[in-house]
JSON list of C-alpha atoms in Angstrom, two decimals:
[
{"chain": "A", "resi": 107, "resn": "UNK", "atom": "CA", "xyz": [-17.93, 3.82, -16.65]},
{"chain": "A", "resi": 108, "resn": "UNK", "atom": "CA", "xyz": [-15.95, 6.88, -14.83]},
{"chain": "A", "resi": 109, "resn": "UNK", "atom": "CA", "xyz": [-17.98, 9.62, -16.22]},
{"chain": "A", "resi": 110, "resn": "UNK", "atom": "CA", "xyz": [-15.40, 12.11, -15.13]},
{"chain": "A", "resi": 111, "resn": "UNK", "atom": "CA", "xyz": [-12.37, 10.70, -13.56]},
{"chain": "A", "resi": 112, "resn": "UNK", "atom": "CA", "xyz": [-13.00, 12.21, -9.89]},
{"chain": "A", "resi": 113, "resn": "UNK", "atom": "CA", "xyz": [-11.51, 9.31, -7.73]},
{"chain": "A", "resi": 114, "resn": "UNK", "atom": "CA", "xyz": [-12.65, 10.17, -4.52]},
{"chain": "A", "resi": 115, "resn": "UNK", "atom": "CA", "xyz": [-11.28, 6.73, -2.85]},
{"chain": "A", "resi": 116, "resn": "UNK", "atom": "CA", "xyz": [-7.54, 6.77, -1.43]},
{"chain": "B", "resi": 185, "resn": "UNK", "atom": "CA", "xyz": [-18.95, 6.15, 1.51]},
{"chain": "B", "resi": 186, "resn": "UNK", "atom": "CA", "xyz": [-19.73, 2.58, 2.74]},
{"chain": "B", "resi": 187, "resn": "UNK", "atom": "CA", "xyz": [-18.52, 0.76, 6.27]},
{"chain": "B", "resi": 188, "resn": "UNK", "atom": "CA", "xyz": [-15.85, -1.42, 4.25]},
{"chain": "B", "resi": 189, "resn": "UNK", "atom": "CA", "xyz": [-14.66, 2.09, 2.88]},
{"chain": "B", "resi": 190, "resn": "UNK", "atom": "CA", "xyz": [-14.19, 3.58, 5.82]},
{"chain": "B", "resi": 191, "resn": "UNK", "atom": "CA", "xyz": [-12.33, 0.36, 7.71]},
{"chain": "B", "resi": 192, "resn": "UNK", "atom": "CA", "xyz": [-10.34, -0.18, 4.75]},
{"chain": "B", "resi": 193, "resn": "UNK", "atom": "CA", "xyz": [-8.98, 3.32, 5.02]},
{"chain": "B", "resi": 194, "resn": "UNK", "atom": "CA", "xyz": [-8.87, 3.01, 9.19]},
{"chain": "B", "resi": 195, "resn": "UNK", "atom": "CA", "xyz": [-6.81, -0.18, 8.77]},
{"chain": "B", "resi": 196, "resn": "UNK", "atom": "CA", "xyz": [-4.52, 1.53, 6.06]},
{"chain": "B", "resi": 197, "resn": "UNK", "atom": "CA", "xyz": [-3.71, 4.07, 8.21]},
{"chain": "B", "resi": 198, "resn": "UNK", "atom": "CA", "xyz": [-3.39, 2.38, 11.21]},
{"chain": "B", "resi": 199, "resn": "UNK", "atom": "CA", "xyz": [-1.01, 0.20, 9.64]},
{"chain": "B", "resi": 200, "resn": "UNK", "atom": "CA", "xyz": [1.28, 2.92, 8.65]},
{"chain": "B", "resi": 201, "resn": "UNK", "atom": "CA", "xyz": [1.23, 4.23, 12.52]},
{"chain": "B", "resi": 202, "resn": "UNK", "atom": "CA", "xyz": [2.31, 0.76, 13.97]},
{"chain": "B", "resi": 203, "resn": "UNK", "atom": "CA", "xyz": [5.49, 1.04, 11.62]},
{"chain": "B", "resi": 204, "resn": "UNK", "atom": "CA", "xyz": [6.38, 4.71, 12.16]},
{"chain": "B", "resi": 205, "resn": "UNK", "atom": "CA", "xyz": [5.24, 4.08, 16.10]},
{"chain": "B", "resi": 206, "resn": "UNK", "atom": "CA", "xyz": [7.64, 0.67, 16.57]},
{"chain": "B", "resi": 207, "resn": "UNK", "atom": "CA", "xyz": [10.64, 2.30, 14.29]},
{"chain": "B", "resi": 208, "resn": "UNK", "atom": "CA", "xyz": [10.36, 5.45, 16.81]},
{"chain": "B", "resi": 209, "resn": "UNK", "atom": "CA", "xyz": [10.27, 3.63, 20.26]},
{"chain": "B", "resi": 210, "resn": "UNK", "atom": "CA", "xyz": [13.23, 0.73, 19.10]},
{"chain": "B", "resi": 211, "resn": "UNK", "atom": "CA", "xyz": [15.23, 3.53, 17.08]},
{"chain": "B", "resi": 212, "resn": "UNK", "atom": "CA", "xyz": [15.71, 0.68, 14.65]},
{"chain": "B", "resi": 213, "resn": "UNK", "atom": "CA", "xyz": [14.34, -0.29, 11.21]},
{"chain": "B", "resi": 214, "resn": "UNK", "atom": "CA", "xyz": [16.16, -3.94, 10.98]},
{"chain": "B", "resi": 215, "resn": "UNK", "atom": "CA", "xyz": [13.20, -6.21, 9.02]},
{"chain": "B", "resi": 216, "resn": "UNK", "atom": "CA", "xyz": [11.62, -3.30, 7.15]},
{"chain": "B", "resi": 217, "resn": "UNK", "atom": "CA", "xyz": [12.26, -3.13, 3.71]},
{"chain": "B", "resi": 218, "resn": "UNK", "atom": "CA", "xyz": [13.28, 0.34, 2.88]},
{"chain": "B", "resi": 219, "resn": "UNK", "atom": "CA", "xyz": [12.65, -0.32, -1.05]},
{"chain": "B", "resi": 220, "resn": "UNK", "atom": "CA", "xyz": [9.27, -1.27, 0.15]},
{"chain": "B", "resi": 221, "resn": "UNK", "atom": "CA", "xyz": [9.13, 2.05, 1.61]},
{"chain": "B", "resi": 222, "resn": "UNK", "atom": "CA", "xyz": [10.20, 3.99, -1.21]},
{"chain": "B", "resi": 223, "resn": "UNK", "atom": "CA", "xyz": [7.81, 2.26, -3.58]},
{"chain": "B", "resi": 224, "resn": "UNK", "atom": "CA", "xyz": [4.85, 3.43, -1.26]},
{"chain": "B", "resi": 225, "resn": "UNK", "atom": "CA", "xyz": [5.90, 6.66, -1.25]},
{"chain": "B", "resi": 226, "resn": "UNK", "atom": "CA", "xyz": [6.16, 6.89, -4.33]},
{"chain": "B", "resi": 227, "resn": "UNK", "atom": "CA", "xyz": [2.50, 5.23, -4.69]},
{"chain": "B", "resi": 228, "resn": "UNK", "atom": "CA", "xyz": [1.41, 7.75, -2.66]},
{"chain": "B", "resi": 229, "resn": "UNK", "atom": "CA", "xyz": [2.96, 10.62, -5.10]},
{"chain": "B", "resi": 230, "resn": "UNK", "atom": "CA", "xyz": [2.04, 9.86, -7.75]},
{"chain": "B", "resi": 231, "resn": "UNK", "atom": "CA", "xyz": [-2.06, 8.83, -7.04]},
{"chain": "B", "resi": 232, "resn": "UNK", "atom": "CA", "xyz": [-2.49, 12.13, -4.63]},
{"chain": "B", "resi": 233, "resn": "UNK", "atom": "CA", "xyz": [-1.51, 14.71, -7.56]},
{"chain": "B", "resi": 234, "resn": "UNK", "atom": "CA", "xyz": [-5.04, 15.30, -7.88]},
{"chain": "B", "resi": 235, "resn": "UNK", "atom": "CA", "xyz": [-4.91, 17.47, -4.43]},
{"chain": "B", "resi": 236, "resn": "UNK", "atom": "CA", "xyz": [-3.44, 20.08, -7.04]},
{"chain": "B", "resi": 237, "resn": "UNK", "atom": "CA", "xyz": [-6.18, 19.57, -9.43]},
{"chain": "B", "resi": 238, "resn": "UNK", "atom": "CA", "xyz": [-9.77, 19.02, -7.94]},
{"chain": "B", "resi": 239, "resn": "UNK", "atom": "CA", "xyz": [-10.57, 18.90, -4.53]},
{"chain": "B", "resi": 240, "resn": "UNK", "atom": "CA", "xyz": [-13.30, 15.39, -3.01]},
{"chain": "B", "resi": 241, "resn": "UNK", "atom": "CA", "xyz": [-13.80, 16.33, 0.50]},
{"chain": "B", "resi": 242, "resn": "UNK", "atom": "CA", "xyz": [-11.97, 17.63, 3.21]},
{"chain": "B", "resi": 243, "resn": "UNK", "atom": "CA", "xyz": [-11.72, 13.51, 4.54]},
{"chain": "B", "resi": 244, "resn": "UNK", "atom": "CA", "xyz": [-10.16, 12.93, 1.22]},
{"chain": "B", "resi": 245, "resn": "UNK", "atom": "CA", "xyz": [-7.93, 15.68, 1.97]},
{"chain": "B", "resi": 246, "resn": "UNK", "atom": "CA", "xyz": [-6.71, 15.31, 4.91]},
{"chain": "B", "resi": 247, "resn": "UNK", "atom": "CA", "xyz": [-6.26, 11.17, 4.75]},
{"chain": "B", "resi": 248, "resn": "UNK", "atom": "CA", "xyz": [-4.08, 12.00, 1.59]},
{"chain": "B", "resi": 249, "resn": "UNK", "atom": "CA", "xyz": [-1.79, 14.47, 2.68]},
{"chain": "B", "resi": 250, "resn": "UNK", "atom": "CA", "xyz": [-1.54, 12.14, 6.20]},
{"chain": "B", "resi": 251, "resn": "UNK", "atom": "CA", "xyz": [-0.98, 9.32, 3.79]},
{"chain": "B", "resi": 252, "resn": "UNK", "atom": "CA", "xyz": [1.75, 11.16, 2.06]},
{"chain": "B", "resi": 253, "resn": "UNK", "atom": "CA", "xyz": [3.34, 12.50, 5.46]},
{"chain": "B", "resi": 254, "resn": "UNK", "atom": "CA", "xyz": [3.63, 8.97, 7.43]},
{"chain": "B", "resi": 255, "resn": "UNK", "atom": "CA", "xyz": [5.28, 7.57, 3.91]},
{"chain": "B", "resi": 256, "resn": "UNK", "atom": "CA", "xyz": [8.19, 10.32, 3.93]},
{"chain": "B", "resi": 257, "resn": "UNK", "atom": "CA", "xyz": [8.55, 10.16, 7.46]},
{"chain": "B", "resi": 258, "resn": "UNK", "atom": "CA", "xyz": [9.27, 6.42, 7.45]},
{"chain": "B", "resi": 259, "resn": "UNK", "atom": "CA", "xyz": [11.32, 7.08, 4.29]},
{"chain": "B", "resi": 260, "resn": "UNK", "atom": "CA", "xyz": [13.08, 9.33, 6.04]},
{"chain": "B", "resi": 261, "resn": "UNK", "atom": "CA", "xyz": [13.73, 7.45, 9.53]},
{"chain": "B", "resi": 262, "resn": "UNK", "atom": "CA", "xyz": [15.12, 4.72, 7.43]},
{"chain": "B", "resi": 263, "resn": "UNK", "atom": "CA", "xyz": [17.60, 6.09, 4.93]},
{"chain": "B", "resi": 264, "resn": "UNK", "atom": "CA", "xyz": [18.08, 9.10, 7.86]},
{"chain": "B", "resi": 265, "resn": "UNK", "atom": "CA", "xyz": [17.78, 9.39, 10.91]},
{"chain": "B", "resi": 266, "resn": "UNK", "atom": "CA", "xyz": [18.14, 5.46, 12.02]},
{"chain": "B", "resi": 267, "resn": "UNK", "atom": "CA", "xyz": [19.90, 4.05, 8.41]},
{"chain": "B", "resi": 268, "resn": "UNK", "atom": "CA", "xyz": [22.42, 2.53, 10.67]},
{"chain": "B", "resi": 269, "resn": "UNK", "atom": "CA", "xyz": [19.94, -0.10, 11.87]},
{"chain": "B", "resi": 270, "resn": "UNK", "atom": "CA", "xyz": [18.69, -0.78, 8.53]},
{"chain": "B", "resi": 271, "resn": "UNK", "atom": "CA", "xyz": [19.17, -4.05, 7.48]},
{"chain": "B", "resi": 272, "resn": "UNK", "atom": "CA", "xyz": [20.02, -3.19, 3.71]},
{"chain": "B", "resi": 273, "resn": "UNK", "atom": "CA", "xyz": [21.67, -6.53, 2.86]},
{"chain": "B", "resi": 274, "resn": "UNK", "atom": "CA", "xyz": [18.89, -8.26, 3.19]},
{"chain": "B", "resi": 275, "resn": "UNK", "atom": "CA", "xyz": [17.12, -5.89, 0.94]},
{"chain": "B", "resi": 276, "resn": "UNK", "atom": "CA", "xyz": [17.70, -7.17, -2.22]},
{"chain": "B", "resi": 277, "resn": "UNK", "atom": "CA", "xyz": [14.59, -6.97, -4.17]},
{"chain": "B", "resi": 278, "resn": "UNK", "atom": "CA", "xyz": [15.49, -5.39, -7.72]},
{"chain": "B", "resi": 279, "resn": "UNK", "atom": "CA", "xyz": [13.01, -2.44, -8.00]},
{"chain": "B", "resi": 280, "resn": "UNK", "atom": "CA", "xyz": [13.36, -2.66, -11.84]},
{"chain": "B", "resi": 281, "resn": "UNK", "atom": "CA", "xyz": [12.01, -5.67, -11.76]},
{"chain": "B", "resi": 282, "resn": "UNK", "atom": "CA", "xyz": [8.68, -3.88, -10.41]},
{"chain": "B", "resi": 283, "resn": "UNK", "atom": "CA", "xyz": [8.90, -0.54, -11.75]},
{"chain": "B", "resi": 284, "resn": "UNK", "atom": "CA", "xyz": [9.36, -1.56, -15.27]},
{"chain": "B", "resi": 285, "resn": "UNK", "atom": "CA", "xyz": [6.31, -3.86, -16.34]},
{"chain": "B", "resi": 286, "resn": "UNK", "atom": "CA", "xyz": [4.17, -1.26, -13.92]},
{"chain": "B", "resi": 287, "resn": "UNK", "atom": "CA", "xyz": [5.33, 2.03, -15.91]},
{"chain": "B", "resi": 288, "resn": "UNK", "atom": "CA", "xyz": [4.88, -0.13, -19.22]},
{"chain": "B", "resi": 289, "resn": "UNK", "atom": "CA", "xyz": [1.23, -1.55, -18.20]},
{"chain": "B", "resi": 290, "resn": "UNK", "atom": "CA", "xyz": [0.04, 2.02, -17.12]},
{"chain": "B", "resi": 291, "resn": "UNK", "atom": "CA", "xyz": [1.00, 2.97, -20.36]},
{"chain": "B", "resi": 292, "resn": "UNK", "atom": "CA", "xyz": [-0.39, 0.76, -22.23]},
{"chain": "B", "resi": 293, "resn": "UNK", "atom": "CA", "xyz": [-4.15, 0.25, -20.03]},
{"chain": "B", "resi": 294, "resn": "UNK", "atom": "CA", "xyz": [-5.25, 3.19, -18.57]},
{"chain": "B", "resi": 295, "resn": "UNK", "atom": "CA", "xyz": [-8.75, 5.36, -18.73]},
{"chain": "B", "resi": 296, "resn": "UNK", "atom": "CA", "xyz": [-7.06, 8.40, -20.47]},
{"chain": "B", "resi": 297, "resn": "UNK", "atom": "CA", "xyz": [-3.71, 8.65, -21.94]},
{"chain": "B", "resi": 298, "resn": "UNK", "atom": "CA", "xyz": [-2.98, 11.93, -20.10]},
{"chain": "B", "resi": 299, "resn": "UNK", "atom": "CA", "xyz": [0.08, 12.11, -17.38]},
{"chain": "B", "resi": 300, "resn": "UNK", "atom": "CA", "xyz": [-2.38, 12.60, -14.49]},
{"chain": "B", "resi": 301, "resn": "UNK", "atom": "CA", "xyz": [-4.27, 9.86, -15.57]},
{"chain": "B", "resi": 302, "resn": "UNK", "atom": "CA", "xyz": [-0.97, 7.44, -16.44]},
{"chain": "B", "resi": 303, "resn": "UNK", "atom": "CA", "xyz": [0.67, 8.54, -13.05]},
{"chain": "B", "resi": 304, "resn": "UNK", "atom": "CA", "xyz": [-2.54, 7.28, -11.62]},
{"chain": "B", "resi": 305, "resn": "UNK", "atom": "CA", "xyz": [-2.86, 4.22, -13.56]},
{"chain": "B", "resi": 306, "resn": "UNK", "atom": "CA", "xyz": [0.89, 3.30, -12.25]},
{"chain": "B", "resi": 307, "resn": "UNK", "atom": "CA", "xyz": [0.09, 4.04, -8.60]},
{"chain": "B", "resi": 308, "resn": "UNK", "atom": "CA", "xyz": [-2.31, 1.48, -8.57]},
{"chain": "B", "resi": 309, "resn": "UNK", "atom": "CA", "xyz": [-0.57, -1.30, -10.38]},
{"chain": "B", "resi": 310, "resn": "UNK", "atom": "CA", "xyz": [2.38, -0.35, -8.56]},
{"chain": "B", "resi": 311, "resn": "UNK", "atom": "CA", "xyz": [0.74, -0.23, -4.53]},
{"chain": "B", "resi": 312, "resn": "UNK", "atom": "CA", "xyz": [-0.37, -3.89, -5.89]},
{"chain": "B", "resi": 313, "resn": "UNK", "atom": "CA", "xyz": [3.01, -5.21, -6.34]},
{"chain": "B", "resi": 314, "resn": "UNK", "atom": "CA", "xyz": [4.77, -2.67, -3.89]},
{"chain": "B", "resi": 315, "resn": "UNK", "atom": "CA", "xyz": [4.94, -5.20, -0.89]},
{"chain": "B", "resi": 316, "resn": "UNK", "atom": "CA", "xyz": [6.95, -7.93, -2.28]},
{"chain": "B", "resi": 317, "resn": "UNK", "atom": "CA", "xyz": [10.50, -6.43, -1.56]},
{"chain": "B", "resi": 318, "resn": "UNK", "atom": "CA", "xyz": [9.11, -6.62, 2.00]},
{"chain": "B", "resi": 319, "resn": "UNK", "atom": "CA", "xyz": [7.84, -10.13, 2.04]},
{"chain": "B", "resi": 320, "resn": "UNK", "atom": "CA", "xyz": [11.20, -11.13, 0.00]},
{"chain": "B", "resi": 321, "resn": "UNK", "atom": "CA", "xyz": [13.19, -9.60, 2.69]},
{"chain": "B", "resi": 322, "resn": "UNK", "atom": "CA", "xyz": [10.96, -12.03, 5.31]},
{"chain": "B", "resi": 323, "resn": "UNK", "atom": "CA", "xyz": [11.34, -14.68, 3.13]},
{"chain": "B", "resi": 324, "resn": "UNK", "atom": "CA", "xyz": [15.00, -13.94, 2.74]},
{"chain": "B", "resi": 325, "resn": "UNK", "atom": "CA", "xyz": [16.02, -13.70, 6.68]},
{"chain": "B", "resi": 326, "resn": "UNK", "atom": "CA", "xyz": [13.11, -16.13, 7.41]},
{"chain": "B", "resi": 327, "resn": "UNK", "atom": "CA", "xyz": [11.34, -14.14, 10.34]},
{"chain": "B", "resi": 328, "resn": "UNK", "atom": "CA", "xyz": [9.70, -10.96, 11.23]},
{"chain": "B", "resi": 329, "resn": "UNK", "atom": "CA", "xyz": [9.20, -9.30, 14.34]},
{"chain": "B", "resi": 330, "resn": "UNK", "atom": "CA", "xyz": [5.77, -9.88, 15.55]},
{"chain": "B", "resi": 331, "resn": "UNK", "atom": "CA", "xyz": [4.83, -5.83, 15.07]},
{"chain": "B", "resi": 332, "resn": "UNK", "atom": "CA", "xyz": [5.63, -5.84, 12.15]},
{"chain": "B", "resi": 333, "resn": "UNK", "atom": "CA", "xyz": [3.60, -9.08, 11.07]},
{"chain": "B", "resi": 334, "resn": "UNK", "atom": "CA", "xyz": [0.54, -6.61, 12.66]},
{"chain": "B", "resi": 335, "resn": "UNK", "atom": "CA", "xyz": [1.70, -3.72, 9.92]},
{"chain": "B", "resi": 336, "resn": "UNK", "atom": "CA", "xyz": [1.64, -6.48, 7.35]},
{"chain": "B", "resi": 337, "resn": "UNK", "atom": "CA", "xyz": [-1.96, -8.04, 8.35]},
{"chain": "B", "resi": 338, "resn": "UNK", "atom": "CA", "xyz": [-3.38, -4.05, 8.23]},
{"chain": "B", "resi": 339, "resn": "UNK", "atom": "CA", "xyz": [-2.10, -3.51, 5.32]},
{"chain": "B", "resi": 340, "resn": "UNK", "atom": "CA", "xyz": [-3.85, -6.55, 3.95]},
{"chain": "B", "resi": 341, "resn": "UNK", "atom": "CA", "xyz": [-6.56, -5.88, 5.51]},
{"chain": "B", "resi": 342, "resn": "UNK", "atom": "CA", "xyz": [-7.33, -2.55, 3.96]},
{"chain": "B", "resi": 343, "resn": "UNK", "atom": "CA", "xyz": [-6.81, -3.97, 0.40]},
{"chain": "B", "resi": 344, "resn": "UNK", "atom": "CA", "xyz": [-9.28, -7.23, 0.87]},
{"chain": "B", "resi": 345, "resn": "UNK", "atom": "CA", "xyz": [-11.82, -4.44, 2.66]},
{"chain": "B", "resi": 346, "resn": "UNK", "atom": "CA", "xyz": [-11.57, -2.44, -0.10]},
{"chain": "B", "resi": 347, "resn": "UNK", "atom": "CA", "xyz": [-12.69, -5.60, -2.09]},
{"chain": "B", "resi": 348, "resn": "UNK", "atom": "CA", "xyz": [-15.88, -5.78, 0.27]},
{"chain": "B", "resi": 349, "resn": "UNK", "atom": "CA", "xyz": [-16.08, -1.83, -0.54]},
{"chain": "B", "resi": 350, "resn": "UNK", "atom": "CA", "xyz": [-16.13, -2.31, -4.42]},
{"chain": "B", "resi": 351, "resn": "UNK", "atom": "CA", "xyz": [-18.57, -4.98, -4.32]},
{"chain": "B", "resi": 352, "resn": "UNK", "atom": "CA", "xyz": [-21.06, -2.77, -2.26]},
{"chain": "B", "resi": 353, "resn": "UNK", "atom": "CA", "xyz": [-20.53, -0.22, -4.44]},
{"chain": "B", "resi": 354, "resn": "UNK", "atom": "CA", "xyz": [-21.11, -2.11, -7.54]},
{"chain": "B", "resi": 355, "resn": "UNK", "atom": "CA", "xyz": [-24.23, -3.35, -5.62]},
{"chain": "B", "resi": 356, "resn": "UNK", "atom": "CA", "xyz": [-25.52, -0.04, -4.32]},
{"chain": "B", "resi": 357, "resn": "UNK", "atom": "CA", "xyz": [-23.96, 2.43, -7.24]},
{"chain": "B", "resi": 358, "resn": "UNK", "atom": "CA", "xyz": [-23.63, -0.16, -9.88]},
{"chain": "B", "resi": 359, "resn": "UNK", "atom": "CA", "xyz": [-19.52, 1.60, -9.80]},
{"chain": "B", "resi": 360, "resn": "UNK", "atom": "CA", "xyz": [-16.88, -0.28, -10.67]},
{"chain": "B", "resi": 361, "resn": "UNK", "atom": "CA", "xyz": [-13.56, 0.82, -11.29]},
{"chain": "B", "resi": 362, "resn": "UNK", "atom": "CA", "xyz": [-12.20, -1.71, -13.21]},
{"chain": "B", "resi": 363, "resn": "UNK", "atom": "CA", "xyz": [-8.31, -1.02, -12.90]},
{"chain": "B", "resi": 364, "resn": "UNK", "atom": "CA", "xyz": [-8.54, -0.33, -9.46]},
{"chain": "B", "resi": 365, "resn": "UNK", "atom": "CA", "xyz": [-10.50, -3.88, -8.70]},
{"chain": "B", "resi": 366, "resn": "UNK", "atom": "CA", "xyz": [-8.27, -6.14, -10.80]},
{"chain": "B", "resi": 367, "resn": "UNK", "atom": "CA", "xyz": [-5.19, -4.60, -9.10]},
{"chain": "B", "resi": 368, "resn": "UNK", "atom": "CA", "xyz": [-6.79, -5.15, -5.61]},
{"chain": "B", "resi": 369, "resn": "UNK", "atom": "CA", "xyz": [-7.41, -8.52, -6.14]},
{"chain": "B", "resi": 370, "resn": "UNK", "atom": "CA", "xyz": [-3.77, -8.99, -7.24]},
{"chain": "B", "resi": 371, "resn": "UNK", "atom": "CA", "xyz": [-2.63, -7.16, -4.25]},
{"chain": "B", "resi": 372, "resn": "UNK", "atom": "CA", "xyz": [-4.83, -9.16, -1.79]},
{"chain": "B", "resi": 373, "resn": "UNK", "atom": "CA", "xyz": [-3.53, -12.17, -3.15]},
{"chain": "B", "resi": 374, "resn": "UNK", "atom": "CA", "xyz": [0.21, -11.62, -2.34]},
{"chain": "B", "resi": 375, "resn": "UNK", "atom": "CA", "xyz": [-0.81, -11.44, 1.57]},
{"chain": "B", "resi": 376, "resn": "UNK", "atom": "CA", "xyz": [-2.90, -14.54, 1.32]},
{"chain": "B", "resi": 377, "resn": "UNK", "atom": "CA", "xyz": [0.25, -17.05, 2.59]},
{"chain": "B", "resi": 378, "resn": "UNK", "atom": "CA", "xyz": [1.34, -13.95, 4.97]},
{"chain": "B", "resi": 379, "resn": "UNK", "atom": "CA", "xyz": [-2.55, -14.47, 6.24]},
{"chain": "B", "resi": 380, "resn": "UNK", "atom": "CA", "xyz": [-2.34, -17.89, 7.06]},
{"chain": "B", "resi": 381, "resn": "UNK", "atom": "CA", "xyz": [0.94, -17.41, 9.00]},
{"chain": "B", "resi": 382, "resn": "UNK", "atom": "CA", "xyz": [-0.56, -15.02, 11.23]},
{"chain": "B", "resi": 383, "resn": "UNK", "atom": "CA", "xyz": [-3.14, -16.66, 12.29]},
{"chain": "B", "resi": 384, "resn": "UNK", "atom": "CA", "xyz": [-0.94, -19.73, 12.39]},
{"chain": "B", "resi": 385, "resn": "UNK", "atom": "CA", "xyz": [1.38, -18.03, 14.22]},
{"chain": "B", "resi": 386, "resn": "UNK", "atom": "CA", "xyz": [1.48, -15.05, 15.38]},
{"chain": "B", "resi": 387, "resn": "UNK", "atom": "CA", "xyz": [-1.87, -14.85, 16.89]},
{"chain": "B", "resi": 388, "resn": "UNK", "atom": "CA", "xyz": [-1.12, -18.04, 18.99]},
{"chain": "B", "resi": 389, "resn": "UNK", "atom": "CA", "xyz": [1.77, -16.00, 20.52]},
{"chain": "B", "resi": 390, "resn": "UNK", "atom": "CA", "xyz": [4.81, -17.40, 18.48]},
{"chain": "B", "resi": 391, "resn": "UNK", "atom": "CA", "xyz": [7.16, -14.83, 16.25]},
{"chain": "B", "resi": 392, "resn": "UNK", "atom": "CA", "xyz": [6.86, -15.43, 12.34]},
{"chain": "B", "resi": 393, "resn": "UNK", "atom": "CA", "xyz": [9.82, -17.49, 11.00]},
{"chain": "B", "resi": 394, "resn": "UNK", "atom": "CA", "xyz": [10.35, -20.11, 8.55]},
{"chain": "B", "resi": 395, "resn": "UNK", "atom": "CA", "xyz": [11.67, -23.14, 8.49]}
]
């Protein structure tokens, strides 16, 4: 599901 | 970013100025849990490592290292500058208790088993349980000043908006971030009796206690 880790929420 | 996103994030951070604000103006941190505190902090440390690594946006910038600046500063008011007020008796929780199964879960479920990746994994199961040396302290002294009921109810807030949020993202984006959802809902749940309190209670005008 998370293609590339980037967690953009805080 | 959706409107849930952005009022989660508003209510997150206002909650975290109504503590630092009524700790400044009294001079005294009795009824805050310090361990709380420290437990957020560390929350905050441990998610926000990515500012080293990749860079979002400058929003995503800027909340985190405000974030990370109100949770030291209220660290530091409490074990600092105004520890004499603090009310450490009553703050009891035993972290271990916590920080234990959380360091052993993020092990264990995570996305990647790298240490940026793990330390993120335990920020969020730990913010989901981080509350509850706060609400043991309330439950312990059996009241709670009436601001700090409104930190509590912000702070709640932002986690059951971010539940909106992930729901319009899995509608919109068809996203979903499965650790991050289960832990929310977890988290939500613990202020769920604090909820009906204060609207029982303090939003008729009367200070939280129990019988």
């Amino acid at each position: 599901e998370l293609d590339d880790l980037e967690k953009d929420e805080l | 970013m959706n409107v849930f996103r952005i009022l989660g994030d508003l209510s997150h951070l206002l909650a975290m100025i109504l503590l630092l604000g009524k700790i400044w103006r009294s001079k005294c941190c009795a009824g805050i849990s310090g361990k709380s505190q420290i437990l957020f902090a560390l929350v905050f440390t441990t998610r926000y490592l990515d500012l080293f690594t990749n860079f979002i946006s400058i929003y995503n910038t800027v909340m985190k290292v405000v974030f990370l600046l109100c949770a030291y500063v209220t660290v530091y008011m409490i074990y600092g500058k105004f520890r004499k007020t603090f009310d450490s008796e009553n703050d009891t929780f035993r972290l271990e208790f916590l920080l234990v199964p959380v360091i052993g879960l993020s092990f264990l479920e995570n996305y990647n088993f790298t240490p940026l990746e793990i330390l993120w994994t335990f920020s969020i199961y730990l913010e989901s349980v981080a509350i509850l040396p706060q609400l043991f302290m309330i439950s312990k002294t059996g009241e709670a000043e009436t601001i700090t009921t409104h930190y509590l109810f912000f702070l709640g807030l932002y986690r059951a908006l971010y539940l909106a949020n992930w729901i319009r993202r899995y509608q919109t984006e068809n996203f979903y971030d499965q650790i991050a959802v289960v832990s929310g809902v977890v988290q939500t749940i613990f202020y769920c009796d604090f909820f009906y309190l204060y609207v029982t209670k303090v939003l008729k005008g009367k200070k939280l206690s129990l019988p």
